[in-house]
PDB file of C-alpha atoms in Angstrom:
ATOM      1  CA  UNK A   1      -0.006  -0.135  -0.465  1.00 94.00           C
ATOM      2  CA  UNK A   2       1.408   3.639  -0.989  1.00 93.00           C
ATOM      3  CA  UNK A   3       0.862   6.721  -0.111  1.00 92.00           C
ATOM      4  CA  UNK A   4       0.854   8.542  -3.471  1.00 92.00           C
ATOM      5  CA  UNK A   5       5.328   6.718  -3.917  1.00 95.00           C
ATOM      6  CA  UNK A   6       6.058   6.375  -0.092  1.00 95.00           C
ATOM      7  CA  UNK A   7       5.408   2.433   0.512  1.00 95.00           C
ATOM      8  CA  UNK A   8       2.855   2.177   3.910  1.00 93.00           C
ATOM      9  CA  UNK A   9       3.262  -1.799   4.204  1.00 94.00           C
ATOM     10  CA  UNK A  10       2.984  -4.766   2.921  1.00 95.00           C
ATOM     11  CA  UNK A  11      -0.238  -6.431   2.485  1.00 96.00           C
ATOM     12  CA  UNK A  12      -1.254 -10.276   3.628  1.00 94.00           C
ATOM     13  CA  UNK A  13      -4.091 -12.368   1.448  1.00 94.00           C
ATOM     14  CA  UNK A  14      -5.298 -15.773   1.340  1.00 92.00           C
ATOM     15  CA  UNK A  15      -3.686 -18.380  -1.189  1.00 93.00           C
ATOM     16  CA  UNK A  16      -6.455 -20.112  -2.122  1.00 94.00           C
ATOM     17  CA  UNK A  17      -7.263 -20.318  -4.908  1.00 94.00           C
ATOM     18  CA  UNK A  18      -5.656 -16.888  -5.678  1.00 94.00           C
ATOM     19  CA  UNK A  19      -4.664 -16.871  -9.174  1.00 93.00           C
ATOM     20  CA  UNK A  20      -8.045 -17.508  -9.659  1.00 94.00           C
ATOM     21  CA  UNK A  21      -9.789 -14.073  -8.678  1.00 95.00           C
ATOM     22  CA  UNK A  22      -9.763 -10.511  -8.528  1.00 95.00           C
ATOM     23  CA  UNK A  23      -8.126  -9.850  -4.951  1.00 96.00           C
ATOM     24  CA  UNK A  24      -9.978  -8.680  -2.755  1.00 97.00           C
ATOM     25  CA  UNK A  25      -9.477  -5.590  -0.622  1.00 97.00           C
ATOM     26  CA  UNK A  26     -10.690  -1.705  -0.711  1.00 97.00           C
ATOM     27  CA  UNK A  27     -10.110   1.268   0.700  1.00 96.00           C
ATOM     28  CA  UNK A  28     -12.357   3.720   2.329  1.00 96.00           C
ATOM     29  CA  UNK A  29     -13.218   5.956   5.334  1.00 97.00           C
ATOM     30  CA  UNK A  30     -15.758   5.701   7.733  1.00 97.00           C
ATOM     31  CA  UNK A  31     -18.099   7.869   9.006  1.00 96.00           C
ATOM     32  CA  UNK A  32     -16.141   8.938  11.879  1.00 95.00           C
ATOM     33  CA  UNK A  33     -13.195  10.039   9.548  1.00 96.00           C
ATOM     34  CA  UNK A  34     -11.131   6.978   9.980  1.00 96.00           C
ATOM     35  CA  UNK A  35      -9.274   5.410   6.924  1.00 97.00           C
ATOM     36  CA  UNK A  36      -9.329   1.964   6.594  1.00 98.00           C
ATOM     37  CA  UNK A  37      -8.673  -1.206   4.773  1.00 98.00           C
ATOM     38  CA  UNK A  38     -11.057  -4.405   4.130  1.00 98.00           C
ATOM     39  CA  UNK A  39      -9.589  -7.399   2.573  1.00 97.00           C
ATOM     40  CA  UNK A  40      -9.745 -11.273   3.586  1.00 97.00           C
ATOM     41  CA  UNK A  41      -5.443 -11.204   4.623  1.00 96.00           C
ATOM     42  CA  UNK A  42      -5.566 -14.041   6.339  1.00 95.00           C
ATOM     43  CA  UNK A  43      -8.433 -16.749   4.952  1.00 96.00           C
ATOM     44  CA  UNK A  44     -10.551 -16.373   1.556  1.00 96.00           C
ATOM     45  CA  UNK A  45     -13.772 -16.329   3.099  1.00 97.00           C
ATOM     46  CA  UNK A  46     -12.946 -13.600   6.176  1.00 97.00           C
ATOM     47  CA  UNK A  47     -13.744 -10.095   5.769  1.00 98.00           C
ATOM     48  CA  UNK A  48     -11.355  -7.972   8.280  1.00 98.00           C
ATOM     49  CA  UNK A  49     -11.149  -4.189   8.541  1.00 98.00           C
ATOM     50  CA  UNK A  50      -7.871  -2.351   9.326  1.00 98.00           C
ATOM     51  CA  UNK A  51      -6.808   1.252  10.153  1.00 97.00           C
ATOM     52  CA  UNK A  52      -5.368   2.138   6.598  1.00 96.00           C
ATOM     53  CA  UNK A  53      -2.073   3.170   7.394  1.00 94.00           C
ATOM     54  CA  UNK A  54      -2.178   1.316  11.474  1.00 95.00           C
ATOM     55  CA  UNK A  55      -2.747  -2.169  10.256  1.00 96.00           C
ATOM     56  CA  UNK A  56      -4.969  -2.346  13.760  1.00 97.00           C
ATOM     57  CA  UNK A  57      -7.348  -4.642  13.762  1.00 97.00           C
ATOM     58  CA  UNK A  58     -11.525  -3.104  13.900  1.00 98.00           C
ATOM     59  CA  UNK A  59     -12.511  -6.732  13.581  1.00 97.00           C
ATOM     60  CA  UNK A  60     -11.302  -9.267  16.201  1.00 93.00           C
ATOM     61  CA  UNK A  61     -13.663 -11.648  17.670  1.00 90.00           C
ATOM     62  CA  UNK A  62     -15.117 -15.034  17.180  1.00 91.00           C
ATOM     63  CA  UNK A  63     -15.832 -15.778  13.455  1.00 93.00           C
ATOM     64  CA  UNK A  64     -17.816 -18.431  11.832  1.00 93.00           C
ATOM     65  CA  UNK A  65     -17.632 -17.339   7.880  1.00 92.00           C
ATOM     66  CA  UNK A  66     -19.947 -19.164   4.899  1.00 94.00           C
ATOM     67  CA  UNK A  67     -18.353 -20.517   2.354  1.00 95.00           C
ATOM     68  CA  UNK A  68     -17.838 -17.456  -0.393  1.00 96.00           C
ATOM     69  CA  UNK A  69     -14.631 -16.115  -2.141  1.00 97.00           C
ATOM     70  CA  UNK A  70     -14.996 -12.617  -1.385  1.00 97.00           C
ATOM     71  CA  UNK A  71     -13.524  -9.999  -4.500  1.00 97.00           C
ATOM     72  CA  UNK A  72     -14.090  -6.364  -5.611  1.00 97.00           C
ATOM     73  CA  UNK A  73     -15.246  -4.551  -2.941  1.00 98.00           C
ATOM     74  CA  UNK A  74     -16.210  -1.246  -2.482  1.00 97.00           C
ATOM     75  CA  UNK A  75     -17.956   1.006  -0.087  1.00 97.00           C
ATOM     76  CA  UNK A  76     -20.749   3.155  -0.322  1.00 96.00           C
ATOM     77  CA  UNK A  77     -19.793   7.169  -0.090  1.00 93.00           C
ATOM     78  CA  UNK A  78     -20.757   7.579   3.472  1.00 96.00           C
ATOM     79  CA  UNK A  79     -18.541   4.497   4.833  1.00 97.00           C
ATOM     80  CA  UNK A  80     -21.878   2.259   4.995  1.00 98.00           C
ATOM     81  CA  UNK A  81     -22.203  -0.580   3.765  1.00 98.00           C
ATOM     82  CA  UNK A  82     -19.575  -3.206   2.196  1.00 98.00           C
ATOM     83  CA  UNK A  83     -19.909  -4.343  -1.458  1.00 98.00           C
ATOM     84  CA  UNK A  84     -19.290  -7.409  -2.528  1.00 98.00           C
ATOM     85  CA  UNK A  85     -19.017  -9.454  -5.778  1.00 97.00           C
ATOM     86  CA  UNK A  86     -17.604 -12.554  -5.418  1.00 96.00           C
ATOM     87  CA  UNK A  87     -18.648 -15.862  -6.211  1.00 96.00           C
ATOM     88  CA  UNK A  88     -19.304 -19.723  -4.302  1.00 95.00           C
ATOM     89  CA  UNK A  89     -18.464 -22.520  -6.023  1.00 91.00           C
ATOM     90  CA  UNK A  90     -20.209 -24.277  -8.461  1.00 84.00           C
ATOM     91  CA  UNK A  91     -18.301 -22.131  -9.670  1.00 91.00           C
ATOM     92  CA  UNK A  92     -20.590 -19.193  -9.570  1.00 94.00           C
ATOM     93  CA  UNK A  93     -21.038 -15.244  -9.340  1.00 95.00           C
ATOM     94  CA  UNK A  94     -22.345 -12.890  -6.224  1.00 95.00           C
ATOM     95  CA  UNK A  95     -23.113 -10.027  -4.636  1.00 97.00           C
ATOM     96  CA  UNK A  96     -23.558  -8.797  -0.814  1.00 97.00           C
ATOM     97  CA  UNK A  97     -23.678  -5.577   0.920  1.00 98.00           C
ATOM     98  CA  UNK A  98     -22.367  -6.172   4.448  1.00 98.00           C
ATOM     99  CA  UNK A  99     -22.891  -3.407   7.144  1.00 98.00           C
ATOM    100  CA  UNK A 100     -19.979  -1.667   8.129  1.00 96.00           C
ATOM    101  CA  UNK A 101     -20.625   0.161  11.525  1.00 94.00           C
ATOM    102  CA  UNK A 102     -22.274  -3.381  12.902  1.00 96.00           C
ATOM    103  CA  UNK A 103     -19.089  -5.127  11.995  1.00 97.00           C
ATOM    104  CA  UNK A 104     -17.685  -2.038  14.428  1.00 96.00           C
ATOM    105  CA  UNK A 105     -18.907  -4.378  16.803  1.00 95.00           C
ATOM    106  CA  UNK A 106     -19.590  -7.228  15.774  1.00 96.00           C
ATOM    107  CA  UNK A 107     -17.249  -8.377  13.636  1.00 97.00           C
ATOM    108  CA  UNK A 108     -19.684 -11.571  12.122  1.00 96.00           C
ATOM    109  CA  UNK A 109     -21.904  -8.794  10.862  1.00 96.00           C
ATOM    110  CA  UNK A 110     -19.669  -9.942   8.424  1.00 98.00           C
ATOM    111  CA  UNK A 111     -19.906 -13.724   8.194  1.00 96.00           C
ATOM    112  CA  UNK A 112     -23.805 -13.642   7.476  1.00 89.00           C
ATOM    113  CA  UNK A 113     -26.010 -13.653   4.746  1.00 88.00           C
ATOM    114  CA  UNK A 114     -25.487  -9.420   5.550  1.00 95.00           C
ATOM    115  CA  UNK A 115     -28.335  -7.075   4.638  1.00 96.00           C
ATOM    116  CA  UNK A 116     -29.157  -7.801   1.369  1.00 94.00           C
ATOM    117  CA  UNK A 117     -32.676 -10.448   2.003  1.00 90.00           C
ATOM    118  CA  UNK A 118     -31.346 -13.874   2.068  1.00 80.00           C
ATOM    119  CA  UNK A 119     -33.967 -13.920  -1.960  1.00 77.00           C
ATOM    120  CA  UNK A 120     -33.463 -10.319  -3.322  1.00 82.00           C
ATOM    121  CA  UNK A 121     -34.732 -12.361  -6.138  1.00 86.00           C
ATOM    122  CA  UNK A 122     -31.810 -12.978  -8.773  1.00 91.00           C
ATOM    123  CA  UNK A 123     -31.969 -15.644 -11.003  1.00 88.00           C
ATOM    124  CA  UNK A 124     -28.943 -14.900 -12.534  1.00 92.00           C
ATOM    125  CA  UNK A 125     -24.704 -14.892 -12.321  1.00 95.00           C
ATOM    126  CA  UNK A 126     -23.983 -11.342 -10.986  1.00 96.00           C
ATOM    127  CA  UNK A 127     -20.614 -10.778 -13.013  1.00 96.00           C
ATOM    128  CA  UNK A 128     -20.236  -7.436 -11.473  1.00 97.00           C
ATOM    129  CA  UNK A 129     -21.960  -4.741  -8.916  1.00 97.00           C
ATOM    130  CA  UNK A 130     -21.297  -1.093  -7.777  1.00 96.00           C
ATOM    131  CA  UNK A 131     -22.802   2.053  -6.345  1.00 95.00           C
ATOM    132  CA  UNK A 132     -25.366   4.527  -7.917  1.00 94.00           C
ATOM    133  CA  UNK A 133     -25.249   6.659  -4.008  1.00 93.00           C
ATOM    134  CA  UNK A 134     -25.181   5.380  -0.639  1.00 95.00           C
ATOM    135  CA  UNK A 135     -28.566   3.790  -1.171  1.00 96.00           C
ATOM    136  CA  UNK A 136     -27.505   2.566  -4.406  1.00 96.00           C
ATOM    137  CA  UNK A 137     -25.977  -0.243  -6.662  1.00 96.00           C
ATOM    138  CA  UNK A 138     -26.403  -1.005  -9.927  1.00 97.00           C
ATOM    139  CA  UNK A 139     -26.216  -5.286 -10.625  1.00 97.00           C
ATOM    140  CA  UNK A 140     -25.284  -7.164 -14.216  1.00 97.00           C
ATOM    141  CA  UNK A 141     -26.129 -10.457 -14.320  1.00 96.00           C
ATOM    142  CA  UNK A 142     -24.594 -12.408 -17.182  1.00 94.00           C
ATOM    143  CA  UNK A 143     -26.568 -15.569 -19.258  1.00 90.00           C
ATOM    144  CA  UNK A 144     -26.328 -18.103 -16.082  1.00 87.00           C
ATOM    145  CA  UNK A 145     -29.105 -18.919 -14.660  1.00 82.00           C
ATOM    146  CA  UNK A 146     -31.156 -20.810 -11.868  1.00 75.00           C
ATOM    147  CA  UNK A 147     -34.566 -20.404 -12.628  1.00 66.00           C
ATOM    148  CA  UNK A 148     -36.173 -21.191  -9.403  1.00 59.00           C
ATOM    149  CA  UNK A 149     -37.261 -17.923  -8.008  1.00 54.00           C
ATOM    150  CA  UNK A 150     -40.730 -17.141  -7.683  1.00 60.00           C
ATOM    151  CA  UNK A 151     -40.297 -13.410  -6.672  1.00 61.00           C
ATOM    152  CA  UNK A 152     -39.770 -11.147  -9.144  1.00 64.00           C
ATOM    153  CA  UNK A 153     -36.386 -11.347 -10.759  1.00 83.00           C
ATOM    154  CA  UNK A 154     -33.217  -9.835 -12.383  1.00 92.00           C
ATOM    155  CA  UNK A 155     -32.664 -12.802 -14.690  1.00 91.00           C
ATOM    156  CA  UNK A 156     -29.934 -13.686 -17.221  1.00 92.00           C
ATOM    157  CA  UNK A 157     -28.000 -10.030 -19.464  1.00 94.00           C
ATOM    158  CA  UNK A 158     -29.846  -7.658 -17.304  1.00 95.00           C
ATOM    159  CA  UNK A 159     -29.103  -4.733 -15.055  1.00 96.00           C
ATOM    160  CA  UNK A 160     -30.875  -4.109 -12.043  1.00 95.00           C
ATOM    161  CA  UNK A 161     -30.817  -1.448 -10.253  1.00 95.00           C
ATOM    162  CA  UNK A 162     -31.534  -1.977  -5.863  1.00 96.00           C
ATOM    163  CA  UNK A 163     -32.474  -0.314  -3.199  1.00 96.00           C
ATOM    164  CA  UNK A 164     -30.952  -1.281   0.912  1.00 97.00           C
ATOM    165  CA  UNK A 165     -34.123   1.299   2.072  1.00 97.00           C
ATOM    166  CA  UNK A 166     -37.010   0.452   0.050  1.00 96.00           C
ATOM    167  CA  UNK A 167     -34.808  -3.725  -0.105  1.00 94.00           C
ATOM    168  CA  UNK A 168     -36.504  -4.014  -3.390  1.00 93.00           C
ATOM    169  CA  UNK A 169     -35.431  -3.434  -7.178  1.00 94.00           C
ATOM    170  CA  UNK A 170     -36.082   0.030  -8.514  1.00 94.00           C
ATOM    171  CA  UNK A 171     -35.010  -1.036 -12.331  1.00 93.00           C
ATOM    172  CA  UNK A 172     -34.615  -3.449 -14.452  1.00 94.00           C
ATOM    173  CA  UNK A 173     -33.389  -3.693 -17.911  1.00 94.00           C
ATOM    174  CA  UNK A 174     -32.468  -6.192 -20.741  1.00 95.00           C
ATOM    175  CA  UNK A 175     -29.390  -5.623 -22.413  1.00 95.00           C
ATOM    176  CA  UNK A 176     -27.702  -7.362 -25.613  1.00 93.00           C
ATOM    177  CA  UNK A 177     -24.348  -7.006 -24.776  1.00 94.00           C
ATOM    178  CA  UNK A 178     -21.367  -8.428 -22.009  1.00 94.00           C
ATOM    179  CA  UNK A 179     -21.158  -5.612 -19.665  1.00 95.00           C
ATOM    180  CA  UNK A 180     -18.387  -6.822 -18.051  1.00 94.00           C
ATOM    181  CA  UNK A 181     -16.984  -4.251 -15.552  1.00 95.00           C
ATOM    182  CA  UNK A 182     -19.506  -1.924 -13.897  1.00 96.00           C
ATOM    183  CA  UNK A 183     -18.794   1.998 -12.460  1.00 93.00           C
ATOM    184  CA  UNK A 184     -19.619   4.131 -11.678  1.00 89.00           C
ATOM    185  CA  UNK A 185     -19.747   7.356 -11.030  1.00 71.00           C
ATOM    186  CA  UNK A 186     -22.023  11.338 -10.767  1.00 61.00           C
ATOM    187  CA  UNK A 187     -24.798   9.446 -11.015  1.00 69.00           C
ATOM    188  CA  UNK A 188     -24.562   7.226 -14.016  1.00 80.00           C
ATOM    189  CA  UNK A 189     -22.400   3.469 -15.162  1.00 93.00           C
ATOM    190  CA  UNK A 190     -20.067   3.059 -17.700  1.00 96.00           C
ATOM    191  CA  UNK A 191     -19.912  -1.034 -18.721  1.00 96.00           C
ATOM    192  CA  UNK A 192     -15.962  -2.147 -19.524  1.00 97.00           C
ATOM    193  CA  UNK A 193     -15.897  -4.956 -21.727  1.00 96.00           C
ATOM    194  CA  UNK A 194     -14.311  -4.704 -24.913  1.00 96.00           C
ATOM    195  CA  UNK A 195     -14.677  -0.831 -25.318  1.00 97.00           C
ATOM    196  CA  UNK A 196     -16.776   1.274 -22.129  1.00 97.00           C
ATOM    197  CA  UNK A 197     -19.970   1.510 -23.228  1.00 96.00           C
ATOM    198  CA  UNK A 198     -21.854   4.823 -21.452  1.00 95.00           C
ATOM    199  CA  UNK A 199     -25.021   2.886 -19.885  1.00 94.00           C
ATOM    200  CA  UNK A 200     -28.772   4.426 -18.737  1.00 92.00           C
ATOM    201  CA  UNK A 201     -29.392   1.699 -16.422  1.00 91.00           C
ATOM    202  CA  UNK A 202     -33.246   1.984 -15.616  1.00 90.00           C
ATOM    203  CA  UNK A 203     -33.635   0.867 -20.028  1.00 92.00           C
ATOM    204  CA  UNK A 204     -30.369  -0.415 -20.451  1.00 93.00           C
ATOM    205  CA  UNK A 205     -29.948   2.300 -22.901  1.00 93.00           C
ATOM    206  CA  UNK A 206     -25.873   1.744 -24.307  1.00 94.00           C
ATOM    207  CA  UNK A 207     -25.668   6.368 -24.471  1.00 92.00           C
ATOM    208  CA  UNK A 208     -22.878   6.451 -26.005  1.00 94.00           C
ATOM    209  CA  UNK A 209     -19.866   3.754 -26.650  1.00 96.00           C
ATOM    210  CA  UNK A 210     -16.152   4.164 -27.166  1.00 97.00           C
ATOM    211  CA  UNK A 211     -15.100   1.759 -29.060  1.00 97.00           C
ATOM    212  CA  UNK A 212     -11.841   3.530 -30.535  1.00 97.00           C
ATOM    213  CA  UNK A 213     -10.810   2.137 -27.211  1.00 97.00           C
ATOM    214  CA  UNK A 214      -9.817  -1.017 -26.107  1.00 96.00           C
ATOM    215  CA  UNK A 215     -10.763  -3.171 -23.062  1.00 96.00           C
ATOM    216  CA  UNK A 216     -10.237  -6.782 -22.234  1.00 95.00           C
ATOM    217  CA  UNK A 217     -14.171  -8.570 -22.497  1.00 94.00           C
ATOM    218  CA  UNK A 218     -14.412 -10.003 -18.986  1.00 93.00           C
ATOM    219  CA  UNK A 219     -17.456 -11.213 -17.239  1.00 90.00           C
ATOM    220  CA  UNK A 220     -17.012 -11.954 -13.271  1.00 92.00           C
ATOM    221  CA  UNK A 221     -14.513 -11.649 -10.667  1.00 93.00           C
ATOM    222  CA  UNK A 222     -12.950 -15.497 -11.225  1.00 94.00           C
ATOM    223  CA  UNK A 223     -12.139 -18.010 -13.470  1.00 88.00           C
ATOM    224  CA  UNK A 224     -10.126 -16.467 -16.616  1.00 82.00           C
ATOM    225  CA  UNK A 225      -6.737 -15.983 -15.586  1.00 83.00           C
ATOM    226  CA  UNK A 226      -5.273 -14.772 -18.904  1.00 88.00           C
ATOM    227  CA  UNK A 227      -8.319 -11.996 -19.671  1.00 91.00           C
ATOM    228  CA  UNK A 228      -7.400  -9.185 -16.967  1.00 92.00           C
ATOM    229  CA  UNK A 229     -10.020  -7.294 -14.957  1.00 93.00           C
ATOM    230  CA  UNK A 230      -9.964  -4.405 -16.885  1.00 95.00           C
ATOM    231  CA  UNK A 231      -8.058  -0.740 -15.579  1.00 95.00           C
ATOM    232  CA  UNK A 232     -10.295   2.248 -15.242  1.00 95.00           C
ATOM    233  CA  UNK A 233     -11.150   4.966 -13.257  1.00 93.00           C
ATOM    234  CA  UNK A 234     -14.945   7.180 -13.414  1.00 89.00           C
ATOM    235  CA  UNK A 235     -14.081  11.481 -12.362  1.00 88.00           C
ATOM    236  CA  UNK A 236     -16.555  11.824  -9.759  1.00 80.00           C
ATOM    237  CA  UNK A 237     -18.343  14.484 -11.246  1.00 82.00           C
ATOM    238  CA  UNK A 238     -19.017  12.025 -14.252  1.00 83.00           C
ATOM    239  CA  UNK A 239     -16.946  13.704 -16.555  1.00 89.00           C
ATOM    240  CA  UNK A 240     -14.486  11.881 -17.637  1.00 92.00           C
ATOM    241  CA  UNK A 241     -12.996   8.676 -18.274  1.00 95.00           C
ATOM    242  CA  UNK A 242      -9.296   6.924 -17.580  1.00 97.00           C
ATOM    243  CA  UNK A 243      -8.321   3.751 -19.258  1.00 97.00           C
ATOM    244  CA  UNK A 244      -5.429   2.179 -18.392  1.00 97.00           C
ATOM    245  CA  UNK A 245      -4.193   0.519 -22.666  1.00 96.00           C
ATOM    246  CA  UNK A 246      -0.984  -1.331 -22.997  1.00 92.00           C
ATOM    247  CA  UNK A 247       1.092   1.826 -22.783  1.00 93.00           C
ATOM    248  CA  UNK A 248      -0.864   4.955 -22.269  1.00 96.00           C
ATOM    249  CA  UNK A 249      -3.850   6.230 -20.549  1.00 97.00           C
ATOM    250  CA  UNK A 250      -6.467   6.424 -22.098  1.00 97.00           C
ATOM    251  CA  UNK A 251      -9.182  10.080 -21.131  1.00 97.00           C
ATOM    252  CA  UNK A 252     -12.632   9.708 -22.635  1.00 96.00           C
ATOM    253  CA  UNK A 253     -14.570  13.287 -21.901  1.00 95.00           C
ATOM    254  CA  UNK A 254     -18.133  11.877 -21.234  1.00 93.00           C
ATOM    255  CA  UNK A 255     -21.358  13.321 -22.651  1.00 91.00           C
ATOM    256  CA  UNK A 256     -22.936  15.992 -20.004  1.00 80.00           C
ATOM    257  CA  UNK A 257     -25.125  14.629 -17.244  1.00 65.00           C
ATOM    258  CA  UNK A 258     -28.651  15.138 -18.835  1.00 52.00           C
ATOM    259  CA  UNK A 259     -31.777  13.621 -19.202  1.00 44.00           C
ATOM    260  CA  UNK A 260     -31.818   9.968 -19.594  1.00 39.00           C
ATOM    261  CA  UNK A 261     -29.086  10.230 -17.916  1.00 39.00           C
ATOM    262  CA  UNK A 262     -29.286  11.848 -14.736  1.00 47.00           C
ATOM    263  CA  UNK A 263     -30.214   8.495 -12.807  1.00 48.00           C
ATOM    264  CA  UNK A 264     -32.650  10.581  -9.522  1.00 46.00           C
ATOM    265  CA  UNK A 265     -34.658   7.721  -7.499  1.00 45.00           C
TER     266      UNK A 265
END
């Protein structure tokens, strides 16, 4: 871990299947202002929260973790919830959300099913997820499906918007392309698979795309070790997207966040 170019400390990771899925790690700022690191330093299925600079463990106590490979961690902007787009052994991609404030009091809060309902109505494999704001997350699915849901479900090859406060899907829409990695900022979502696409998550409509900017064709956090996960960053105001290329960084100017590109509650 670096502070600018200065090393702060070396992180560790569970070695179990570590070559098969994306490194589970995220930096965040808690509501009380502390900068923390969330990762899986000892066991692939045990999430830990530490003070970022010192490494002091904030989640100490008895743990009974379930058998999940945590990956693609991200924390909501208010520092209250942890999003995980990991997988279980079939293999099959899943999404989880945990209460970080509760975990600081009882670390076992990171071991159960989290704050999502046990049956949130997802009838397909989750390939990626990202925060839209402090309450809503976007979830993308692939082609694999369960076909055993009895509630309104997010089906194969769809993008859904889940509201934590409403405990329900606010939007669900089908797409006719492989979504790949999702990143969000400024109330908008970019899909990274083959090339960047700016998506209206209410309708699944591609608002704009940039085929001249190449990104790896990869879905999900696991399994395809010869294809790297795309590396990109969206400016918080949603105006620019930086995408890592083989020998440089492509900077994409996004259209103004007006009309269908905005995502009101």
